[in-house]
PDB file of C-alpha atoms (C1' of nucleotides) in Angstrom:
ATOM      1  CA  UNK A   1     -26.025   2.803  21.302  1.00  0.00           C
ATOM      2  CA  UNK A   2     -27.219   1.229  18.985  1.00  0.00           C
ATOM      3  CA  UNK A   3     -25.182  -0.553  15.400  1.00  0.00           C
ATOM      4  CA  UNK A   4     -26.966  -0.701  12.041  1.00  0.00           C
ATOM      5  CA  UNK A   5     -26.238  -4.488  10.967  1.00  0.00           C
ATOM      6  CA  UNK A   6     -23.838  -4.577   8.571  1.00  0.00           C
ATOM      7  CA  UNK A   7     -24.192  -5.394   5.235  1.00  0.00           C
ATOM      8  CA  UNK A   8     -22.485  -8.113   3.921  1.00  0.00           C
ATOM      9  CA  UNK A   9     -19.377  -7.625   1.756  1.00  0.00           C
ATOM     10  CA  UNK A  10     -20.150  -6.297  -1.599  1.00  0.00           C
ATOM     11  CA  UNK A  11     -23.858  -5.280  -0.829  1.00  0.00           C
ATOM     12  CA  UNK A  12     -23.837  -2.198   0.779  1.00  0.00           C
ATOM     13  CA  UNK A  13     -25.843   0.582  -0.481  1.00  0.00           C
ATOM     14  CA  UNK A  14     -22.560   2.911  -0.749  1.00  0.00           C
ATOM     15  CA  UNK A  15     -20.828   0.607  -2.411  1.00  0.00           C
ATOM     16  CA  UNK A  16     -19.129   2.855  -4.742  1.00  0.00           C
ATOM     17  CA  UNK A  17     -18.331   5.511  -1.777  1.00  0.00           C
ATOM     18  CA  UNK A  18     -16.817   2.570  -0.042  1.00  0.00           C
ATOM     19  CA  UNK A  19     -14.618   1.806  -2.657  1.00  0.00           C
ATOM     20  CA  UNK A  20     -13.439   5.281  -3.019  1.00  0.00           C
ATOM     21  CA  UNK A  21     -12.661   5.304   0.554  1.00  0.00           C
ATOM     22  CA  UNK A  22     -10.349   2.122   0.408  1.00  0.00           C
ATOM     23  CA  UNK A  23      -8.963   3.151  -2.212  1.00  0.00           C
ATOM     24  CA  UNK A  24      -7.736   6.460  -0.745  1.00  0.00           C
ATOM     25  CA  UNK A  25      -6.645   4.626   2.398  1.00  0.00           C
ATOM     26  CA  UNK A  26      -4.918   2.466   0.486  1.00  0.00           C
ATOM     27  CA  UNK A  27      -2.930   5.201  -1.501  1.00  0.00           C
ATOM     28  CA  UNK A  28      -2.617   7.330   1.462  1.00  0.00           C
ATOM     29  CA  UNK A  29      -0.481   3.815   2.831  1.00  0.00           C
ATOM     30  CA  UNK A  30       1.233   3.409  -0.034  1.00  0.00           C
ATOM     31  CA  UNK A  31       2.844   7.066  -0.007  1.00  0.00           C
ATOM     32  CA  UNK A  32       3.720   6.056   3.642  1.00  0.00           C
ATOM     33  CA  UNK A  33       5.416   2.679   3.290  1.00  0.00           C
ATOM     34  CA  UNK A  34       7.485   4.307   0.302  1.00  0.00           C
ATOM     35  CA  UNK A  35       8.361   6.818   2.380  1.00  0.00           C
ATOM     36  CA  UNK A  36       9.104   4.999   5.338  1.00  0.00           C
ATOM     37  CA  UNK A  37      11.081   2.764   3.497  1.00  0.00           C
ATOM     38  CA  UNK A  38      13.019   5.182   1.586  1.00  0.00           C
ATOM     39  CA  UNK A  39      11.822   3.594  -1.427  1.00  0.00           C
ATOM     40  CA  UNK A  40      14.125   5.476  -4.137  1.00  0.00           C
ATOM     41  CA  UNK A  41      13.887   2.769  -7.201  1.00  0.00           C
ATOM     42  CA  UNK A  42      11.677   1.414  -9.041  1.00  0.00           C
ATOM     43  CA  UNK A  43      11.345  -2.075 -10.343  1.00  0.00           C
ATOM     44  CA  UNK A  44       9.211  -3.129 -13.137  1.00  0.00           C
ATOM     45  CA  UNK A  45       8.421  -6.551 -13.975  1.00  0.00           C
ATOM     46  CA  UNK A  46       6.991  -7.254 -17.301  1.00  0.00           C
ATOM     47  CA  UNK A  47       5.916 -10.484 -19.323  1.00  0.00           C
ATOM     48  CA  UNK A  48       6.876 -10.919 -22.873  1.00  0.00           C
ATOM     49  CA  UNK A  49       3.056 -12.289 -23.577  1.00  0.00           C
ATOM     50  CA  UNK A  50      -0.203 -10.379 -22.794  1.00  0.00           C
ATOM     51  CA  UNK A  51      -0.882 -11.513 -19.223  1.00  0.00           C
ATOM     52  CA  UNK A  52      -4.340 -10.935 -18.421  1.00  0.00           C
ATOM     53  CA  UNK A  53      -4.909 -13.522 -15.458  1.00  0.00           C
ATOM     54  CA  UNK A  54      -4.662 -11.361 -12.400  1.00  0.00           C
ATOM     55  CA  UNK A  55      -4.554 -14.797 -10.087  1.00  0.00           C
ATOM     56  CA  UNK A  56      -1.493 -16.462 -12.164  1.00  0.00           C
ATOM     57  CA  UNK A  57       0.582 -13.206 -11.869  1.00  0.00           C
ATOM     58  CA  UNK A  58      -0.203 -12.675  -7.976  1.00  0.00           C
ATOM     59  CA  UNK A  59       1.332 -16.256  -7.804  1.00  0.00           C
ATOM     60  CA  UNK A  60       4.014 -15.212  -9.861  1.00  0.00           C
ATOM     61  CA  UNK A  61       4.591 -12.547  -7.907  1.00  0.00           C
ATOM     62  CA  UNK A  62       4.436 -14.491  -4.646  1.00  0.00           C
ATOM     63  CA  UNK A  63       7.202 -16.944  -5.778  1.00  0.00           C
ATOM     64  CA  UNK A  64       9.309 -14.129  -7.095  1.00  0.00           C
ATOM     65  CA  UNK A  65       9.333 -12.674  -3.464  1.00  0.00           C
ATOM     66  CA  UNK A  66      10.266 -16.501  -1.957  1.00  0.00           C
ATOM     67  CA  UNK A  67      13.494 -16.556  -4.112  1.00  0.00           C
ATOM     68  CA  UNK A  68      14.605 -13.367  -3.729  1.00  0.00           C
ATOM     69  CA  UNK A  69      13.586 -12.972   0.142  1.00  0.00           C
ATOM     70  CA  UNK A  70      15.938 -16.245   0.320  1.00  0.00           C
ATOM     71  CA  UNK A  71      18.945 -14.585  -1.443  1.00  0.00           C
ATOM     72  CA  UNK A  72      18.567 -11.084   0.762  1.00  0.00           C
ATOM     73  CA  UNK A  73      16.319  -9.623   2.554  1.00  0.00           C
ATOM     74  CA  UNK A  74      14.232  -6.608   0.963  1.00  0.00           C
ATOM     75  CA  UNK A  75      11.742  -4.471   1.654  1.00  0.00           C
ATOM     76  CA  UNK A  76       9.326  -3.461  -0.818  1.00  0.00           C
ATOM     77  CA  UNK A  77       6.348  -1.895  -1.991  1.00  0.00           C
ATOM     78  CA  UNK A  78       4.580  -3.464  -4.940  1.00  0.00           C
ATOM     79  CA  UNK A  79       1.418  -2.548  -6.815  1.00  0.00           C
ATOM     80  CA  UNK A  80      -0.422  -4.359 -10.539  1.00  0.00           C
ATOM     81  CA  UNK A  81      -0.624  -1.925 -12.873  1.00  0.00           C
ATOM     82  CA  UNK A  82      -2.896  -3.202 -15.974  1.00  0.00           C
ATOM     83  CA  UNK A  83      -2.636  -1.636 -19.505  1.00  0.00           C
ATOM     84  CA  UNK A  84      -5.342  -0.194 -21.340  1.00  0.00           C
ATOM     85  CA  UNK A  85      -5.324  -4.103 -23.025  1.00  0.00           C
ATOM     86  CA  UNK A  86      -5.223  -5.649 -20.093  1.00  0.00           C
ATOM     87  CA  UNK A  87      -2.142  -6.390 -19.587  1.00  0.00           C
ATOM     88  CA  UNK A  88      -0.404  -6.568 -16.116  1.00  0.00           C
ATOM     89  CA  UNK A  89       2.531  -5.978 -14.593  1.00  0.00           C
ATOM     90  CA  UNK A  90       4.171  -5.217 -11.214  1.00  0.00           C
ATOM     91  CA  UNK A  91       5.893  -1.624 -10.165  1.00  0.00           C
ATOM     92  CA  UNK A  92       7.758  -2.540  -7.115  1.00  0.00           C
ATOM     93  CA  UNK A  93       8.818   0.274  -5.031  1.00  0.00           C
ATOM     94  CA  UNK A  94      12.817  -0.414  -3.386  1.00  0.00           C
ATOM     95  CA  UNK A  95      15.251   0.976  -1.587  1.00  0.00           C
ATOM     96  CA  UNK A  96      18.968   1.136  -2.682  1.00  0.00           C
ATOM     97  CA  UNK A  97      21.128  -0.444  -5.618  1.00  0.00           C
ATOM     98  CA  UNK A  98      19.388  -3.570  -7.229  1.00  0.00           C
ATOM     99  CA  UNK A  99      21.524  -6.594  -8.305  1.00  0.00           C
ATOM    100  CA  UNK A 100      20.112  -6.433 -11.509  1.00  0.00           C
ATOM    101  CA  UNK A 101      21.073  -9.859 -12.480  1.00  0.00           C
ATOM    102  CA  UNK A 102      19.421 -11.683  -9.699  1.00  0.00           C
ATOM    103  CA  UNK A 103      16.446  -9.976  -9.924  1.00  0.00           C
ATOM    104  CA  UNK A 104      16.527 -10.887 -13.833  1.00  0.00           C
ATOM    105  CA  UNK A 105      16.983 -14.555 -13.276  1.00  0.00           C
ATOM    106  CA  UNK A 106      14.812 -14.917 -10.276  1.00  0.00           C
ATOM    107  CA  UNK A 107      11.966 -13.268 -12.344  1.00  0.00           C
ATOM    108  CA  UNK A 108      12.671 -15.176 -15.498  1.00  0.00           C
ATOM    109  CA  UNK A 109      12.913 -18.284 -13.860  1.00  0.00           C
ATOM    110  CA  UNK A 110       9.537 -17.896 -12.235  1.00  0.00           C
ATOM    111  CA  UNK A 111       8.358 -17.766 -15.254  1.00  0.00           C
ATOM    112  CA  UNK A 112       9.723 -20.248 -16.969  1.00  0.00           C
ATOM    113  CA  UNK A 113      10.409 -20.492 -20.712  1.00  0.00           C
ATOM    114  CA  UNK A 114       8.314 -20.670 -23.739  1.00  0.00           C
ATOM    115  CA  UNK A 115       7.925 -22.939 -26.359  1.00  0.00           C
ATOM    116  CA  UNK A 116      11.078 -22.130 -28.174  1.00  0.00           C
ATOM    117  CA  UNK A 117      12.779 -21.869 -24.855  1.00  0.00           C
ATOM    118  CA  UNK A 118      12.684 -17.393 -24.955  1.00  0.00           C
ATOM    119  CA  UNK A 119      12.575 -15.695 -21.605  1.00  0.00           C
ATOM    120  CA  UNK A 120       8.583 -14.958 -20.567  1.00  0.00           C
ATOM    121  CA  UNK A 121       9.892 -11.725 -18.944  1.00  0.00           C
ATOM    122  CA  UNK A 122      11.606  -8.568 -18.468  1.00  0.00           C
ATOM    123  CA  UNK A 123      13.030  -6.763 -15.718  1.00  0.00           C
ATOM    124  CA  UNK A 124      13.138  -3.109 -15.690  1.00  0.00           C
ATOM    125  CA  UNK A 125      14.935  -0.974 -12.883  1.00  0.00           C
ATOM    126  CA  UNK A 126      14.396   2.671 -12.702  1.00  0.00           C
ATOM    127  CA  UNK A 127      17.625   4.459 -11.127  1.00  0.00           C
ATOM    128  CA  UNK A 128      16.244   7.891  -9.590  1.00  0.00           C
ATOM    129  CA  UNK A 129      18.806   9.881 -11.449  1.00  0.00           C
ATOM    130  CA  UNK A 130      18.864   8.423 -14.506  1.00  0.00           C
ATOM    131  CA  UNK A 131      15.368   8.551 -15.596  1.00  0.00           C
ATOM    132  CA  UNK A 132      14.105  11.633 -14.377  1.00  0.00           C
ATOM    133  CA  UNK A 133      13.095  11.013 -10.926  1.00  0.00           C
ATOM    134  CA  UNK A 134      15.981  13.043 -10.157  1.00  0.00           C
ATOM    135  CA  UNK A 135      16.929  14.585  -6.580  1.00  0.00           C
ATOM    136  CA  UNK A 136      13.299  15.013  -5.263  1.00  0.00           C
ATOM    137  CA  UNK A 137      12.120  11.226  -6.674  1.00  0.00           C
ATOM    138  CA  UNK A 138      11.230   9.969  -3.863  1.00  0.00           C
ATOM    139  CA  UNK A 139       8.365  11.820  -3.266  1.00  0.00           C
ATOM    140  CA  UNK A 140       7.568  11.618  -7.455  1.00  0.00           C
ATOM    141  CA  UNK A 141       7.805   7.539  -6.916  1.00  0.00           C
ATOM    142  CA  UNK A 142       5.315   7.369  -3.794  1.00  0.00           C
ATOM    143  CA  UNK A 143       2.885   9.362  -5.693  1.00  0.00           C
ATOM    144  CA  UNK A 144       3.695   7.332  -9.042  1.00  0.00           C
ATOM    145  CA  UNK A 145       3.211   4.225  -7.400  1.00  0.00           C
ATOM    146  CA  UNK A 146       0.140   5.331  -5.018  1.00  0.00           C
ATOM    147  CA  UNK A 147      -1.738   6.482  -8.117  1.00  0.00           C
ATOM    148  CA  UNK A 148      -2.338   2.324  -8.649  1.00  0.00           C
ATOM    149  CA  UNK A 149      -4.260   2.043  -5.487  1.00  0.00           C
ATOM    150  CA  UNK A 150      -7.046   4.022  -6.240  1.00  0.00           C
ATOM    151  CA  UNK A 151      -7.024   3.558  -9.863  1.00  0.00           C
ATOM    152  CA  UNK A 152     -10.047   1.095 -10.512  1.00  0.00           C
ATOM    153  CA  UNK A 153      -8.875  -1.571 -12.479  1.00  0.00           C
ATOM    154  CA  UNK A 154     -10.819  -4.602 -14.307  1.00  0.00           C
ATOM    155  CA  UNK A 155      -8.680  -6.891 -12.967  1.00  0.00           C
ATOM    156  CA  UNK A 156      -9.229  -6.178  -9.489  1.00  0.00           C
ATOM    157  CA  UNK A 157     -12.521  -7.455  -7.982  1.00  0.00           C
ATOM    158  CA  UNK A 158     -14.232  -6.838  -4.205  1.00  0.00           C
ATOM    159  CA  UNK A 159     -11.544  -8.390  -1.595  1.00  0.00           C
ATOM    160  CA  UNK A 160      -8.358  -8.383  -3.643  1.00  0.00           C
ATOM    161  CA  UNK A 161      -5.561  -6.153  -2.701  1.00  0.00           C
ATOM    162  CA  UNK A 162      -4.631  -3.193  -4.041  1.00  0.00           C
ATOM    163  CA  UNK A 163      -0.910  -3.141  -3.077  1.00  0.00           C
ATOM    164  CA  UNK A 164       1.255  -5.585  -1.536  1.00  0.00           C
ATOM    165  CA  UNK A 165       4.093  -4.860   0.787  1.00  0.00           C
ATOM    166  CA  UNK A 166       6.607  -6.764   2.796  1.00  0.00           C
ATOM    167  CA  UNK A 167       6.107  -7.185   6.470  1.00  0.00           C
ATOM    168  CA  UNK A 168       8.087  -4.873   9.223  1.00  0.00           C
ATOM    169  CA  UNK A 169       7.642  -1.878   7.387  1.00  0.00           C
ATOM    170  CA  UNK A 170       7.189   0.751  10.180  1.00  0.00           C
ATOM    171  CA  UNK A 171       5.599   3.502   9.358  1.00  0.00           C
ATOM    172  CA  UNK A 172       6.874   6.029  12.144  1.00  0.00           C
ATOM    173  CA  UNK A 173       4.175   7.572  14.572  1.00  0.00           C
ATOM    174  CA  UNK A 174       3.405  10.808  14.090  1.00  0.00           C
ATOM    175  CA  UNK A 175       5.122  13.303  16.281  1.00  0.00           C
ATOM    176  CA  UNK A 176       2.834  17.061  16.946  1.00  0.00           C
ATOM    177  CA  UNK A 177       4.885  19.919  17.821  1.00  0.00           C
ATOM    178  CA  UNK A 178       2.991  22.245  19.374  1.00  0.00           C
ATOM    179  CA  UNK A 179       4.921  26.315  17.531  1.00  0.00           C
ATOM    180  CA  UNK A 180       4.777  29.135  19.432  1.00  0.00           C
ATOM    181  CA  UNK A 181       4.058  31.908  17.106  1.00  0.00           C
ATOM    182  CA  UNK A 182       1.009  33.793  16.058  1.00  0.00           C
ATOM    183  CA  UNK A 183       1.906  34.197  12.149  1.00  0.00           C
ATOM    184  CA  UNK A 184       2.258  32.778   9.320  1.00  0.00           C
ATOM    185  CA  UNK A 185       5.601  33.590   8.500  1.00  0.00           C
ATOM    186  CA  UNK A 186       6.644  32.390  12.496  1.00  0.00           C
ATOM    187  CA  UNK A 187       5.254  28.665  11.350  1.00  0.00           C
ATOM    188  CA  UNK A 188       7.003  28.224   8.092  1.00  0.00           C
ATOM    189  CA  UNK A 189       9.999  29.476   9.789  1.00  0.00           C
ATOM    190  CA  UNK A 190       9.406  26.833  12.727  1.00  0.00           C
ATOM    191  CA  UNK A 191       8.043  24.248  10.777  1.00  0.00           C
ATOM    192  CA  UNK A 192      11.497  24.451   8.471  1.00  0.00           C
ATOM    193  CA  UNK A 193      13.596  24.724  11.355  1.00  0.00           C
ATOM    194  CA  UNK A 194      12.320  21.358  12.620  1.00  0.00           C
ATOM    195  CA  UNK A 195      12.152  19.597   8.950  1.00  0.00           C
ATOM    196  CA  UNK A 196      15.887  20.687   9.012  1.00  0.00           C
ATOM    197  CA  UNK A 197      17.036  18.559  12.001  1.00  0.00           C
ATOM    198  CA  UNK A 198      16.707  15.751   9.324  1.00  0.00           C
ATOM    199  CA  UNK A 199      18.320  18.039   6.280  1.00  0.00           C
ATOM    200  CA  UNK A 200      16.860  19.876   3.691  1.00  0.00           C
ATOM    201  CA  UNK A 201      17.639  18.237   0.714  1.00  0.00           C
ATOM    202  CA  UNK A 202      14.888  17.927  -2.031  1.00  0.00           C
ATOM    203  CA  UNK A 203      12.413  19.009   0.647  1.00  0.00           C
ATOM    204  CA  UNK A 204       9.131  20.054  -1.263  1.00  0.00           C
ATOM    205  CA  UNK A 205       6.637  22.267   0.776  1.00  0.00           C
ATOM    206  CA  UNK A 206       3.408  23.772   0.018  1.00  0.00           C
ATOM    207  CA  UNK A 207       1.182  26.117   1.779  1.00  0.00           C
ATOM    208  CA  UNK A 208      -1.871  28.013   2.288  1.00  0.00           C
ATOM    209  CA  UNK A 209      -2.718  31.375   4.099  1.00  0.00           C
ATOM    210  CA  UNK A 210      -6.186  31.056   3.733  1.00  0.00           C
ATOM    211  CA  UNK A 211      -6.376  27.511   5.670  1.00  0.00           C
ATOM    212  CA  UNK A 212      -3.493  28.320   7.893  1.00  0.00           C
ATOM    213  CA  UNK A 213      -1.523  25.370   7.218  1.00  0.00           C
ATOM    214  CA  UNK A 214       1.982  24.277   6.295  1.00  0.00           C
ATOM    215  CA  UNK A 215       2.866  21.182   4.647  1.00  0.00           C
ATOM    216  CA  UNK A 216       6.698  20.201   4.498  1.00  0.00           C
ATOM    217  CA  UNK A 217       8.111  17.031   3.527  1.00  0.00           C
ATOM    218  CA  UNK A 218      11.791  16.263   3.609  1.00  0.00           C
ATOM    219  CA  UNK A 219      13.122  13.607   0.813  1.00  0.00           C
ATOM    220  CA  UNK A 220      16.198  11.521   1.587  1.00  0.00           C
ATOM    221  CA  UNK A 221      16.826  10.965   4.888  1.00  0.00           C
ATOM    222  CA  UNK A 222      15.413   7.247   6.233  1.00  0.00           C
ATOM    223  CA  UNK A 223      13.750   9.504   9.066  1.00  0.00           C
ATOM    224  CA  UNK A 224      11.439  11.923   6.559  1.00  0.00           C
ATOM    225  CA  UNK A 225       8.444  11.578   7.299  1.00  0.00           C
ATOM    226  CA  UNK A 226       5.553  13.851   6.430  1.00  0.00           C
ATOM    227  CA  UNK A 227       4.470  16.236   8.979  1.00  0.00           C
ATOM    228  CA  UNK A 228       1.782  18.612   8.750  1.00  0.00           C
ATOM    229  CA  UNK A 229       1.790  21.655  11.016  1.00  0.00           C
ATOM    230  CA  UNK A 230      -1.943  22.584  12.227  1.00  0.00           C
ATOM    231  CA  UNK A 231      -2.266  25.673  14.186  1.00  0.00           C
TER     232      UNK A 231
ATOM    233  C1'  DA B   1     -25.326  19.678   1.796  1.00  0.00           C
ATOM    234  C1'  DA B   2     -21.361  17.342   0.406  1.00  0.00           C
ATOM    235  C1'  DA B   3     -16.850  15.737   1.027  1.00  0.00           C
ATOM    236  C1'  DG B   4     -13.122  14.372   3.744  1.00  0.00           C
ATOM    237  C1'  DT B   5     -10.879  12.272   8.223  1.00  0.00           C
ATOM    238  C1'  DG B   6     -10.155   9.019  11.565  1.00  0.00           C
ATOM    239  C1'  DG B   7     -11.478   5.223  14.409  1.00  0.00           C
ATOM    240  C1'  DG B   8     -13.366   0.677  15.410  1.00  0.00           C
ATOM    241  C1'  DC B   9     -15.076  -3.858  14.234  1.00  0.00           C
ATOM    242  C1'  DC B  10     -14.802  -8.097  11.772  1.00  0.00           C
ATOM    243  C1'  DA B  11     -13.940 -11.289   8.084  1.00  0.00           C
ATOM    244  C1'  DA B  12     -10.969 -12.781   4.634  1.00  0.00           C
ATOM    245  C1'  DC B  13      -6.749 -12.789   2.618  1.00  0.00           C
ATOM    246  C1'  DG B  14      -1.724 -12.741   2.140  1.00  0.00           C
ATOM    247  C1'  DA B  15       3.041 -13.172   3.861  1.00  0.00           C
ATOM    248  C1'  DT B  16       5.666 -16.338   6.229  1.00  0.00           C
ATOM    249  C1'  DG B  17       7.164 -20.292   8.851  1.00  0.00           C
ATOM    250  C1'  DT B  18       7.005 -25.184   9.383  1.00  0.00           C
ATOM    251  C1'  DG B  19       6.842 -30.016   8.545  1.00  0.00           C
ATOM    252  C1'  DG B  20       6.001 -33.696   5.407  1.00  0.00           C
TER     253       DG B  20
ATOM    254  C1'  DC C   1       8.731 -28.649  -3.670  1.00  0.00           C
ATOM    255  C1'  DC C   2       4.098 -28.631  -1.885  1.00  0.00           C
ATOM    256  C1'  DA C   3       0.406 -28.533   1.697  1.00  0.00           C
ATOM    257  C1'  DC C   4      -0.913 -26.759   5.957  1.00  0.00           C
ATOM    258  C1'  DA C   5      -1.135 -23.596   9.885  1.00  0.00           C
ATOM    259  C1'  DT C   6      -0.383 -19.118  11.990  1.00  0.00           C
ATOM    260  C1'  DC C   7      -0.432 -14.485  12.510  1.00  0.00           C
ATOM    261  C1'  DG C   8      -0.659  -9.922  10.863  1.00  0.00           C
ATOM    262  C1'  DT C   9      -2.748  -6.926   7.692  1.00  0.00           C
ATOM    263  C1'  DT C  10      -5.987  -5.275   4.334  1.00  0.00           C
ATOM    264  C1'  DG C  11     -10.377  -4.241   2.911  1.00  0.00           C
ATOM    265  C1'  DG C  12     -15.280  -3.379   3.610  1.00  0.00           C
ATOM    266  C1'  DC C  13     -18.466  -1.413   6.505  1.00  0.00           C
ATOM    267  C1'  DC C  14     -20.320   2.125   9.620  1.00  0.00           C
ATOM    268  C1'  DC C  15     -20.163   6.045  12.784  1.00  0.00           C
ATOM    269  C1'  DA C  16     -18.900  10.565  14.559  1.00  0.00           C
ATOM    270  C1'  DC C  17     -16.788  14.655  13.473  1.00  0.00           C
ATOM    271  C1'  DT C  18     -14.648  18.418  10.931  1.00  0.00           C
ATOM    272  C1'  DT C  19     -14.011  21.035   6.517  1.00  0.00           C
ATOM    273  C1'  DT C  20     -15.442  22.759   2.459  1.00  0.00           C
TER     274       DT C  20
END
DNA sequence: AAAGTGGGCCAACGATGTGG
DNA sequence: CCACATCGTTGGCCCACTTT
């Protein structure tokens, strides 16, 4: 068979298409790692000035995850979002109670001081029940934080990442189940009685006669994945 | 026809580990 | 603390299919 060259990065003819594509992959990741993670927090990390310089803050960000990967180990999921002005900042997807004092000091002293020796930054932790992500959040924060991804930004040109997560995030394989029933009813019936080996709690489903599918996905266990029930 | 999915290939980049 | 090297991963591209 035979391979059209490829074009080189940047000069394809579907450019745009391309870019769409990534983008969606990218998202489509995102939700995962969250997920898989059992991302259930958010973390925002702000500057005091209008940071524009995409490359400063990415090295910013990079020493922020030395210090604190020294003091614990964490797992994260991390995406730029940039302001209508410009200006950037980091939504960092966690799992689990944040020592909000480390993460403070860590980010502040990345950052060092201004002139008249004020912090550059702010730190801003989202608990899931306090600010509205409530009992379902985790699924709210995936899709909060995968929105970034495909989100075209200025400050993001061809080859630069669109999220950032730490390493040994697993995403679990998938796992098909083949259901022995002929209705509709039978699936969602089998499809819940699966989803509730690993508990019911803030589950969110959808589903649709016409295309014959179900689509369940199970919130706070570590093991809740998405699965999708074709049949 | 148009849009979406999933896979494979490859290059470039980032996360990390190491040694000066 | 910084520079360098390694290894894994992302992103860009294209193809082959399936859905709409």
């Amino acid at each position: 068979m035979k391979r059209k060259p490829h074009a080189r990065r940047g000069e394809s003819e579907k450019r745009e298409e391309n870019d769409d594509d990534a983008g969606r992959r990218a998202k489509k990741k995102v939700r995962e790692c969250c997920k898989a993670i059992g991302a259930d927090r958010m973390v925002t990390l702000t500057y005091r000035e209008n940071m524009v310089d995409r490359e400063t803050a990415l090295k910013h960000w990079k020493a922020f995850c030395r210090k604190l990967g020294k003091h614990k180990q964490f797992h994260y999921v991390a995406v730029i979002e940039e302001q209508e002005r410009g200006a950037l900042h980091f939504h960092v997807a966690v799992t689990g109670r944040q020592m909000y004092a480390l993460l403070r000091s860590i980010w502040q002293s990345v950052l060092g001081r201004g002139p008249d020796g004020q912090q550059m930054g702010q730190v801003n932790v989202r608990d899931p029940h306090r600010f509205g992500f409530g009992q379902n959040g985790a699924h709210k924060l995936a899709a909060y934080i995968a929105k970034y991804c495909s989100k075209q930004m200025q400050c993001r040109a061809l080859d630069q990442k669109r999220y950032f997560r730490s390493k040994g995030i697993v995403v679990p394989e998938v796992d098909s189940v083949r259901l022995h029933c002929t209705t509709m009813l039978g699936a969602v019936q089998a499809a819940f009685s699966i989803a509730a080996q690993f508990g019911l709690e803030g589950i969110q489903s959808w589903c649709n006669n016409g295309l014959g599918v179900v689509w369940l996905s199970t919130a706070p266990r570590p093991k809740g994945a998405d699965m999708e029930c074709p049949f």
